GROMACS .gro file of C-alpha atoms in nm:
model
  304
    1MET     CA    1   9.166   2.696 -11.608
    2LYS     CA    2   9.531   2.807 -11.552
    3LYS     CA    3   9.385   3.154 -11.502
    4PHE     CA    4   9.149   3.019 -11.250
    5ILE     CA    5   9.424   2.853 -11.064
    6LEU     CA    6   9.638   3.169 -11.051
    7LEU     CA    7   9.349   3.349 -10.934
    8LEU     CA    8   9.289   3.116 -10.655
    9GLY     CA    9   9.657   3.102 -10.565
   10CYS     CA   10   9.636   3.488 -10.543
   11LEU     CA   11   9.320   3.480 -10.330
   12ILE     CA   12   9.484   3.216 -10.085
   13LEU     CA   13   9.779   3.444 -10.049
   14SER     CA   14   9.591   3.761  -9.970
   15ILE     CA   15   9.377   3.574  -9.714
   16ASN     CA   16   9.690   3.437  -9.545
   17THR     CA   17   9.855   3.779  -9.552
   18ALA     CA   18   9.518   3.949  -9.408
   19PHE     CA   19   9.531   3.721  -9.123
   20SER     CA   20   9.908   3.780  -9.086
   21GLN     CA   21   9.932   3.413  -8.982
   22GLN     CA   22  10.014   3.093  -9.174
   23ILE     CA   23  10.207   2.766  -9.113
   24ILE     CA   24  10.479   2.637  -9.362
   25PRO     CA   25  10.678   2.326  -9.349
   26LEU     CA   26  11.044   2.343  -9.255
   27TRP     CA   27  11.168   2.092  -9.458
   28HIS     CA   28  11.035   2.055  -9.846
   29ASP     CA   29  11.242   1.780  -9.986
   30GLY     CA   30  11.205   1.529  -9.682
   31VAL     CA   31  11.294   1.563  -9.334
   32PRO     CA   32  11.663   1.484  -9.252
   33ASN     CA   33  11.759   1.227  -9.007
   34SER     CA   34  11.419   1.044  -9.021
   35GLN     CA   35  11.265   0.727  -9.109
   36PRO     CA   36  10.909   0.621  -9.197
   37THR     CA   37  10.699   0.494  -8.885
   38GLU     CA   38  10.332   0.442  -8.802
   39VAL     CA   39  10.363   0.678  -8.531
   40THR     CA   40  10.131   0.962  -8.562
   41GLU     CA   41  10.150   1.330  -8.392
   42ILE     CA   42   9.965   1.375  -8.073
   43HIS     CA   43   9.769   1.691  -7.979
   44GLU     CA   44   9.623   1.713  -7.633
   45THR     CA   45   9.430   2.030  -7.528
   46GLU     CA   46   9.300   1.992  -7.166
   47ARG     CA   47   9.472   2.287  -7.032
   48ILE     CA   48   9.728   2.388  -7.277
   49LEU     CA   49   9.817   2.276  -7.643
   50TRP     CA   50  10.060   1.987  -7.580
   51ILE     CA   51  10.208   1.813  -7.871
   52GLU     CA   52  10.436   1.494  -7.879
   53GLN     CA   53  10.565   1.282  -8.146
   54VAL     CA   54  10.598   1.551  -8.398
   55GLN     CA   55  10.644   1.406  -8.751
   56LYS     CA   56  10.669   1.735  -8.978
   57PRO     CA   57  10.840   2.036  -8.817
   58THR     CA   58  10.675   2.337  -8.928
   59LEU     CA   59  10.681   2.729  -8.862
   60GLU     CA   60  10.405   2.924  -8.756
   61ILE     CA   61  10.420   3.282  -8.854
   62TYR     CA   62  10.288   3.584  -8.680
   63LEU     CA   63  10.327   3.903  -8.868
   64PRO     CA   64  10.241   4.248  -8.682
   65ALA     CA   65  10.062   4.535  -8.870
   66LYS     CA   66  10.306   4.673  -9.119
   67ALA     CA   67  10.244   5.009  -8.970
   68HIS     CA   68  10.442   4.936  -8.662
   69ALA     CA   69  10.669   4.653  -8.765
   70THR     CA   70  11.017   4.705  -8.636
   71GLY     CA   71  11.191   4.463  -8.889
   72ARG     CA   72  11.301   4.256  -8.566
   73ALA     CA   73  11.189   3.898  -8.553
   74VAL     CA   74  11.198   3.609  -8.279
   75LEU     CA   75  11.214   3.213  -8.321
   76ILE     CA   76  11.029   3.071  -8.034
   77LEU     CA   77  11.106   2.728  -7.900
   78PRO     CA   78  10.859   2.593  -7.662
   79GLY     CA   79  10.962   2.371  -7.358
   80GLY     CA   80  10.858   2.045  -7.265
   81GLY     CA   81  11.157   1.841  -7.151
   82TYR     CA   82  11.231   1.719  -7.510
   83ARG     CA   83  10.921   1.490  -7.461
   84GLY     CA   84  10.661   1.726  -7.590
   85LEU     CA   85  10.584   2.089  -7.658
   86ALA     CA   86  10.396   2.345  -7.453
   87TYR     CA   87  10.302   2.486  -7.787
   88ASP     CA   88  10.048   2.756  -7.697
   89TRP     CA   89  10.166   2.833  -7.331
   90GLU     CA   90  10.530   2.886  -7.453
   91GLY     CA   91  10.477   2.945  -7.814
   92THR     CA   92  10.178   3.105  -7.989
   93ASP     CA   93  10.099   3.305  -7.653
   94PHE     CA   94  10.422   3.488  -7.682
   95ALA     CA   95  10.406   3.525  -8.046
   96LYS     CA   96  10.098   3.741  -8.010
   97TRP     CA   97  10.269   3.943  -7.717
   98PHE     CA   98  10.573   4.023  -7.965
   99ASN     CA   99  10.315   4.127  -8.253
  100SER     CA  100  10.192   4.368  -7.998
  101ASN     CA  101  10.517   4.526  -7.991
  102GLY     CA  102  10.598   4.538  -8.349
  103ILE     CA  103  10.810   4.232  -8.363
  104THR     CA  104  10.758   3.953  -8.602
  105ALA     CA  105  10.741   3.598  -8.437
  106PHE     CA  106  10.785   3.235  -8.564
  107VAL     CA  107  10.684   2.933  -8.343
  108LEU     CA  108  10.882   2.610  -8.442
  109LYS     CA  109  10.722   2.301  -8.386
  110TYR     CA  110  11.043   2.084  -8.358
  111ARG     CA  111  11.105   1.710  -8.367
  112LEU     CA  112  11.150   1.544  -8.016
  113PRO     CA  113  11.431   1.291  -7.975
  114ILE     CA  114  11.211   1.034  -7.846
  115SER     CA  115  11.019   0.998  -8.150
  116ASP     CA  116  11.056   0.652  -8.342
  117SER     CA  117  11.086   0.864  -8.679
  118VAL     CA  118  11.424   1.009  -8.565
  119VAL     CA  119  11.710   0.812  -8.654
  120GLU     CA  120  11.991   1.012  -8.433
  121SER     CA  121  11.800   1.120  -8.168
  122HIS     CA  122  12.004   1.424  -8.036
  123LYS     CA  123  12.067   1.580  -8.373
  124ALA     CA  124  11.707   1.628  -8.475
  125PRO     CA  125  11.576   1.942  -8.259
  126LEU     CA  126  11.901   2.107  -8.333
  127GLN     CA  127  11.861   2.054  -8.699
  128ASP     CA  128  11.523   2.190  -8.710
  129ALA     CA  129  11.628   2.504  -8.492
  130LYS     CA  130  11.924   2.582  -8.750
  131ARG     CA  131  11.682   2.528  -9.038
  132ALA     CA  132  11.417   2.746  -8.902
  133ILE     CA  133  11.666   3.046  -8.844
  134ARG     CA  134  11.800   2.999  -9.207
  135THR     CA  135  11.428   2.990  -9.342
  136ILE     CA  136  11.373   3.307  -9.187
  137ARG     CA  137  11.666   3.470  -9.303
  138ALA     CA  138  11.615   3.373  -9.659
  139ASN     CA  139  11.268   3.514  -9.657
  140SER     CA  140  11.353   3.836  -9.458
  141LYS     CA  141  11.285   4.063  -9.752
  142ASN     CA  142  10.933   3.905  -9.801
  143TRP     CA  143  10.847   3.927  -9.432
  144ASN     CA  144  10.994   4.302  -9.386
  145LEU     CA  145  11.275   4.186  -9.171
  146SER     CA  146  11.626   4.290  -9.080
  147GLU     CA  147  11.862   4.006  -9.166
  148ASP     CA  148  12.080   4.108  -8.845
  149GLN     CA  149  11.783   4.129  -8.609
  150ILE     CA  150  11.656   3.754  -8.588
  151GLY     CA  151  11.667   3.621  -8.261
  152VAL     CA  152  11.576   3.307  -8.056
  153MET     CA  153  11.388   3.258  -7.755
  154GLY     CA  154  11.333   2.932  -7.562
  155PHE     CA  155  11.174   2.792  -7.226
  156SER     CA  156  11.315   2.522  -7.024
  157ALA     CA  157  11.409   2.246  -7.247
  158GLY     CA  158  11.340   2.515  -7.557
  159GLY     CA  159  11.572   2.717  -7.358
  160HIS     CA  160  11.850   2.458  -7.391
  161LEU     CA  161  11.782   2.402  -7.774
  162ALA     CA  162  11.807   2.788  -7.786
  163SER     CA  163  12.146   2.798  -7.619
  164THR     CA  164  12.268   2.514  -7.809
  165LEU     CA  165  12.149   2.710  -8.138
  166GLY     CA  166  12.342   3.020  -7.996
  167THR     CA  167  12.645   2.807  -7.900
  168HIS     CA  168  12.670   2.525  -8.171
  169PHE     CA  169  12.533   2.745  -8.478
  170ASP     CA  170  12.868   2.683  -8.663
  171HIS     CA  171  12.944   2.331  -8.588
  172GLU     CA  172  12.965   2.128  -8.891
  173GLU     CA  173  12.670   1.918  -9.000
  174VAL     CA  174  12.615   1.676  -9.273
  175ILE     CA  175  12.296   1.776  -9.452
  176GLU     CA  176  12.236   1.787  -9.833
  177ALA     CA  177  12.308   2.173  -9.917
  178ASP     CA  178  12.049   2.393 -10.058
  179SER     CA  179  12.005   2.777 -10.102
  180ILE     CA  180  11.871   2.812  -9.750
  181ASN     CA  181  12.143   2.568  -9.577
  182THR     CA  182  12.413   2.802  -9.711
  183LEU     CA  183  12.284   3.089  -9.494
  184SER     CA  184  12.415   3.159  -9.123
  185ALA     CA  185  12.222   2.993  -8.850
  186ARG     CA  186  12.357   3.216  -8.592
  187PRO     CA  187  12.071   3.389  -8.402
  188ASP     CA  188  12.145   3.758  -8.356
  189PHE     CA  189  12.014   3.721  -7.989
  190MET     CA  190  11.904   3.482  -7.742
  191ILE     CA  191  11.614   3.489  -7.491
  192LEU     CA  192  11.649   3.228  -7.230
  193ILE     CA  193  11.359   3.158  -6.999
  194TYR     CA  194  11.415   2.926  -6.687
  195PRO     CA  195  11.645   2.740  -6.959
  196VAL     CA  196  11.800   2.397  -6.913
  197ILE     CA  197  12.182   2.481  -6.989
  198THR     CA  198  12.391   2.172  -6.839
  199MET     CA  199  12.368   1.817  -6.871
  200LYS     CA  200  12.599   1.781  -6.591
  201GLU     CA  201  12.509   1.668  -6.211
  202PRO     CA  202  12.381   1.817  -5.979
  203TYR     CA  203  12.197   2.080  -6.162
  204GLY     CA  204  12.110   1.914  -6.496
  205HIS     CA  205  11.744   1.824  -6.557
  206ASP     CA  206  11.729   1.450  -6.565
  207GLY     CA  207  11.426   1.424  -6.783
  208SER     CA  208  11.569   1.663  -7.058
  209ARG     CA  209  11.894   1.488  -7.058
  210ASN     CA  210  11.749   1.137  -7.083
  211ASN     CA  211  11.533   1.212  -7.360
  212LEU     CA  212  11.790   1.416  -7.551
  213LEU     CA  213  12.089   1.193  -7.506
  214GLY     CA  214  11.968   0.842  -7.351
  215GLU     CA  215  11.980   0.713  -7.011
  216ASN     CA  216  12.357   0.664  -7.020
  217PRO     CA  217  12.548   0.902  -7.239
  218ASP     CA  218  12.900   0.917  -7.256
  219GLU     CA  219  13.098   1.217  -7.102
  220ALA     CA  220  13.194   1.350  -7.433
  221MET     CA  221  12.831   1.380  -7.532
  222ILE     CA  222  12.733   1.529  -7.179
  223GLU     CA  223  13.013   1.794  -7.238
  224TYR     CA  224  12.911   1.879  -7.571
  225TYR     CA  225  12.556   1.948  -7.470
  226SER     CA  226  12.633   2.143  -7.149
  227ASN     CA  227  12.623   2.474  -7.303
  228GLU     CA  228  12.798   2.652  -7.013
  229THR     CA  229  13.118   2.475  -7.158
  230GLN     CA  230  13.048   2.581  -7.515
  231VAL     CA  231  13.007   2.971  -7.496
  232SER     CA  232  13.271   3.171  -7.737
  233GLU     CA  233  13.321   3.499  -7.832
  234ASN     CA  234  13.055   3.473  -8.097
  235THR     CA  235  12.773   3.363  -7.880
  236PRO     CA  236  12.501   3.615  -7.922
  237PRO     CA  237  12.393   3.887  -7.673
  238THR     CA  238  12.180   3.704  -7.420
  239PHE     CA  239  11.884   3.778  -7.193
  240LEU     CA  240  11.849   3.519  -6.913
  241LEU     CA  241  11.535   3.475  -6.664
  242HIS     CA  242  11.497   3.244  -6.377
  243ALA     CA  243  11.332   3.209  -6.046
  244THR     CA  244  11.547   3.099  -5.737
  245ASP     CA  245  11.269   2.860  -5.625
  246ASP     CA  246  11.260   2.652  -5.951
  247ASP     CA  247  11.253   2.302  -5.834
  248ALA     CA  248  11.262   2.131  -6.172
  249VAL     CA  249  11.544   2.341  -6.364
  250PRO     CA  250  11.791   2.468  -6.087
  251VAL     CA  251  11.850   2.833  -6.112
  252GLU     CA  252  12.205   2.743  -6.118
  253ASN     CA  253  12.158   2.669  -6.493
  254SER     CA  254  12.131   3.037  -6.563
  255LEU     CA  255  12.384   3.131  -6.331
  256MET     CA  256  12.623   2.911  -6.477
  257PHE     CA  257  12.551   3.041  -6.838
  258TYR     CA  258  12.570   3.392  -6.701
  259LYS     CA  259  12.912   3.336  -6.560
  260ALA     CA  260  13.038   3.163  -6.885
  261LEU     CA  261  12.917   3.444  -7.100
  262LYS     CA  262  13.076   3.694  -6.874
  263GLU     CA  263  13.422   3.534  -6.884
  264LYS     CA  264  13.410   3.522  -7.254
  265GLY     CA  265  13.352   3.917  -7.262
  266HIS     CA  266  12.984   3.936  -7.310
  267GLN     CA  267  12.746   4.153  -7.111
  268PRO     CA  268  12.425   3.957  -7.071
  269GLU     CA  269  12.120   4.072  -6.889
  270MET     CA  270  11.974   3.820  -6.605
  271HIS     CA  271  11.690   3.857  -6.370
  272ILE     CA  272  11.632   3.640  -6.101
  273TYR     CA  273  11.315   3.638  -5.901
  274PRO     CA  274  11.267   3.490  -5.560
  275GLU     CA  275  10.945   3.307  -5.640
  276GLY     CA  276  10.801   3.157  -5.943
  277GLY     CA  277  10.873   2.813  -5.949
  278HIS     CA  278  10.908   2.644  -6.313
  279GLY     CA  279  10.716   2.703  -6.631
  280PHE     CA  280  10.528   3.030  -6.547
  281ALA     CA  281  10.516   3.162  -6.881
  282LEU     CA  282  10.377   3.498  -6.905
  283ALA     CA  283  10.324   3.490  -6.520
  284ILE     CA  284   9.982   3.630  -6.540
  285GLY     CA  285   9.850   3.669  -6.202
  286HIS     CA  286  10.191   3.624  -6.033
  287ASP     CA  287  10.235   3.971  -5.876
  288HIS     CA  288  10.554   4.162  -5.965
  289LEU     CA  289  10.688   3.856  -6.146
  290GLU     CA  290  10.424   3.941  -6.420
  291GLY     CA  291  10.619   4.233  -6.508
  292TRP     CA  292  10.914   4.046  -6.648
  293THR     CA  293  10.792   4.086  -7.021
  294GLU     CA  294  10.845   4.462  -6.952
  295ARG     CA  295  11.208   4.375  -6.854
  296LEU     CA  296  11.235   4.192  -7.176
  297TYR     CA  297  11.097   4.468  -7.389
  298ASP     CA  298  11.361   4.717  -7.231
  299TRP     CA  299  11.641   4.476  -7.313
  300LEU     CA  300  11.544   4.422  -7.671
  301GLU     CA  301  11.526   4.819  -7.700
  302THR     CA  302  11.905   4.819  -7.606
  303LEU     CA  303  11.989   4.621  -7.893
  304ASP     CA  304  11.928   4.886  -8.173
   0.00000   0.00000   0.00000
């Protein structure tokens, strides 16, 4: 019987490897900052895969063919205003694009602060993002990755979470230590796509701020999560993309972050398109905006 179980385990592993895609739990010994509830996760698939009330955060792994794997990896954080996750639109679709360029990708299904299962709302998304980077780094040899080429990509509110990870990675957190949590949570680069950056008026995105911090946050919390104020010399290399006519998350979010990076001695790359609105993702069918992923690929090549 033991031999059968061992053979079955090897078969499952080989199947997962053959498809180069699997989903793993982010936390193995209980999810921190959580409490039991009767809430269940919601999946809607009318136009895109939209997920709410995440209960068990996971990493979905996309491995390119070994023959052209570059050793680089990207953690992808879908947007959704900290209310939900545009999981395929700003997640798995991009994982496949990265794979086509030899880059390993991980889509994070992170907890949302408005879930009843979260105890301290504002902490949960960042706890999951830090854990995800550390998990990738801890398994870098198994996934044929370079430990110093693990970046993060975020869209809209996911861009806020990505920029929070890039500016708060070394902030103290009270989580029971294990071998993974001792590793660095600093991403080696950041890709911020029409990101929410500030929590301040007049350019903050009200929905993201209210969902993350509550409707009446104190000034200290607003300052802490206004990431243009949190940039340091150790903030990772950054790629920014926005559209001027974005009427949901004003382009000033990217402009302020660019300015803050420059003031700290960084040389970020930023592309501002005149039209595109908000949430255009791959921008398929959007004329010259559709070529933005080529600009991203070119920038990634400069990181070598």
